PDB file of C-alpha atoms in Angstrom:
ATOM      1  CA  MET A   1     -16.340 163.516 195.452  1.00 64.00           C
ATOM      2  CA  SER A   2     -15.822 161.678 192.244  1.00 88.00           C
ATOM      3  CA  SER A   3     -12.051 161.845 192.520  1.00 90.00           C
ATOM      4  CA  ILE A   4     -12.233 160.499 196.084  1.00 90.00           C
ATOM      5  CA  CYS A   5     -14.328 157.575 194.847  1.00 91.00           C
ATOM      6  CA  LYS A   6     -11.932 156.926 191.986  1.00 92.00           C
ATOM      7  CA  ARG A   7      -8.958 157.045 194.338  1.00 93.00           C
ATOM      8  CA  GLU A   8     -10.702 154.757 196.836  1.00 93.00           C
ATOM      9  CA  PHE A   9     -11.664 152.373 194.044  1.00 93.00           C
ATOM     10  CA  ALA A  10      -8.072 152.371 192.738  1.00 94.00           C
ATOM     11  CA  ASN A  11      -6.773 151.642 196.244  1.00 95.00           C
ATOM     12  CA  LEU A  12      -9.277 148.809 196.710  1.00 95.00           C
ATOM     13  CA  LYS A  13      -8.398 147.387 193.295  1.00 96.00           C
ATOM     14  CA  LYS A  14      -4.702 147.568 194.109  1.00 96.00           C
ATOM     15  CA  GLU A  15      -5.272 145.845 197.460  1.00 97.00           C
ATOM     16  CA  PHE A  16      -7.433 143.204 195.804  1.00 97.00           C
ATOM     17  CA  ASP A  17      -4.806 142.590 193.104  1.00 97.00           C
ATOM     18  CA  GLU A  18      -2.064 142.282 195.731  1.00 98.00           C
ATOM     19  CA  ARG A  19      -4.095 139.817 197.786  1.00 98.00           C
ATOM     20  CA  LEU A  20      -5.005 137.829 194.705  1.00 98.00           C
ATOM     21  CA  THR A  21      -1.367 137.745 193.580  1.00 98.00           C
ATOM     22  CA  ASN A  22      -0.238 136.675 197.056  1.00 98.00           C
ATOM     23  CA  GLN A  23      -2.863 133.931 197.226  1.00 98.00           C
ATOM     24  CA  TYR A  24      -1.909 132.754 193.750  1.00 98.00           C
ATOM     25  CA  ASN A  25       1.788 132.692 194.657  1.00 98.00           C
ATOM     26  CA  GLU A  26       1.040 130.782 197.882  1.00 98.00           C
ATOM     27  CA  PHE A  27      -1.070 128.311 195.923  1.00 98.00           C
ATOM     28  CA  ILE A  28       1.710 127.791 193.360  1.00 98.00           C
ATOM     29  CA  GLU A  29       4.314 127.392 196.109  1.00 98.00           C
ATOM     30  CA  LYS A  30       2.177 124.819 197.964  1.00 98.00           C
ATOM     31  CA  SER A  31       1.369 122.999 194.740  1.00 98.00           C
ATOM     32  CA  ASP A  32       5.043 122.857 193.780  1.00 98.00           C
ATOM     33  CA  LYS A  33       5.934 121.566 197.223  1.00 98.00           C
ATOM     34  CA  GLN A  34       3.206 118.900 197.115  1.00 98.00           C
ATOM     35  CA  TYR A  35       4.219 117.892 193.598  1.00 98.00           C
ATOM     36  CA  ASN A  36       7.878 117.615 194.575  1.00 98.00           C
ATOM     37  CA  GLU A  37       6.965 115.552 197.661  1.00 98.00           C
ATOM     38  CA  PHE A  38       4.807 113.298 195.496  1.00 98.00           C
ATOM     39  CA  ILE A  39       7.619 112.824 192.967  1.00 98.00           C
ATOM     40  CA  GLU A  40      10.124 112.106 195.731  1.00 98.00           C
ATOM     41  CA  LYS A  41       7.813 109.536 197.355  1.00 98.00           C
ATOM     42  CA  SER A  42       7.078 107.953 193.984  1.00 98.00           C
ATOM     43  CA  ASN A  43      10.771 107.733 193.160  1.00 98.00           C
ATOM     44  CA  ASN A  44      11.521 106.229 196.565  1.00 98.00           C
ATOM     45  CA  GLN A  45       8.751 103.662 196.172  1.00 98.00           C
ATOM     46  CA  TYR A  46       9.940 102.831 192.667  1.00 98.00           C
ATOM     47  CA  ASN A  47      13.528 102.437 193.856  1.00 98.00           C
ATOM     48  CA  GLU A  48      12.412 100.218 196.744  1.00 98.00           C
ATOM     49  CA  PHE A  49      10.364  98.116 194.335  1.00 97.00           C
ATOM     50  CA  ILE A  50      13.317  97.750 191.956  1.00 98.00           C
ATOM     51  CA  GLU A  51      15.651  96.853 194.810  1.00 97.00           C
ATOM     52  CA  LYS A  52      13.237  94.236 196.181  1.00 97.00           C
ATOM     53  CA  SER A  53      12.644  92.819 192.710  1.00 98.00           C
ATOM     54  CA  ASP A  54      16.355  92.686 192.053  1.00 97.00           C
ATOM     55  CA  ASN A  55      16.946  90.900 195.357  1.00 97.00           C
ATOM     56  CA  GLN A  56      14.139  88.439 194.657  1.00 98.00           C
ATOM     57  CA  TYR A  57      15.539  87.780 191.187  1.00 98.00           C
ATOM     58  CA  LYS A  58      19.041  87.207 192.574  1.00 98.00           C
ATOM     59  CA  LYS A  59      17.654  84.809 195.180  1.00 98.00           C
ATOM     60  CA  PHE A  60      15.661  82.994 192.512  1.00 98.00           C
ATOM     61  CA  ILE A  61      18.774  82.598 190.345  1.00 98.00           C
ATOM     62  CA  GLN A  62      20.773  81.416 193.356  1.00 98.00           C
ATOM     63  CA  ASP A  63      18.053  78.879 194.166  1.00 98.00           C
ATOM     64  CA  LEU A  64      18.102  77.660 190.565  1.00 98.00           C
ATOM     65  CA  ASP A  65      21.890  77.313 190.701  1.00 98.00           C
ATOM     66  CA  ASN A  66      21.610  75.356 193.932  1.00 98.00           C
ATOM     67  CA  MET A  67      18.972  73.095 192.432  1.00 98.00           C
ATOM     68  CA  GLN A  68      21.114  72.530 189.336  1.00 98.00           C
ATOM     69  CA  ASN A  69      24.120  71.694 191.510  1.00 98.00           C
ATOM     70  CA  THR A  70      22.023  69.208 193.468  1.00 98.00           C
ATOM     71  CA  ILE A  71      20.739  67.634 190.253  1.00 98.00           C
ATOM     72  CA  ASP A  72      24.292  67.402 188.878  1.00 97.00           C
ATOM     73  CA  LYS A  73      25.468  65.680 192.090  1.00 97.00           C
ATOM     74  CA  LEU A  74      22.558  63.245 191.973  1.00 97.00           C
ATOM     75  CA  VAL A  75      23.257  62.421 188.326  1.00 97.00           C
ATOM     76  CA  LEU A  76      26.912  61.730 189.151  1.00 96.00           C
ATOM     77  CA  GLU A  77      25.940  59.554 192.103  1.00 95.00           C
ATOM     78  CA  PHE A  78      23.461  57.675 189.936  1.00 94.00           C
ATOM     79  CA  LYS A  79      26.110  57.090 187.252  1.00 93.00           C
ATOM     80  CA  GLU A  80      28.537  55.832 189.914  1.00 92.00           C
ATOM     81  CA  LEU A  81      25.887  53.460 191.211  1.00 90.00           C
ATOM     82  CA  GLU A  82      25.185  52.243 187.679  1.00 88.00           C
ATOM     83  CA  ASN A  83      28.913  51.685 187.091  1.00 88.00           C
ATOM     84  CA  ASN A  84      29.276  49.847 190.382  1.00 85.00           C
ATOM     85  CA  ASP A  85      26.226  47.767 189.578  1.00 79.00           C
ATOM     86  CA  SER A  86      27.480  46.838 186.120  1.00 78.00           C
ATOM     87  CA  LEU A  87      30.946  45.990 187.513  1.00 75.00           C
ATOM     88  CA  SER A  88      29.512  43.790 190.237  1.00 76.00           C
ATOM     89  CA  SER A  89      27.217  41.987 187.792  1.00 73.00           C
ATOM     90  CA  LYS A  90      30.194  41.294 185.491  1.00 69.00           C
ATOM     91  CA  GLY A  91      32.464  40.068 188.228  1.00 56.00           C
TER      92      GLY A  91
END
C-alpha cells in the first residue's frame, strides 16, 4: 500500500510540476509579448512626437525666415522713401 501511495504521490507531484511549469512558461510568453507590444507602441509614439516636433520646428524656422525677409523688404522700402524724401527736399 505504501508503495502505491508513494507512486501516486510521485505522479501527482510530476503532474503538478508540469502544470506549474506550463503556467509559468505561458505567463513568461504573455509577459514578453505584452512588454514587446508596449516597447513598440512607446517607440512609435516617441517617433511620432519627434517627427511632429521636427515639423513644427521647421515651420517655425520658415516663419522666422519669412518674417525676416519681410522686415528686410520694409527696411529697404523705408530707406528708398527716405532717399526720395531727402532728394525732393534738396531739389
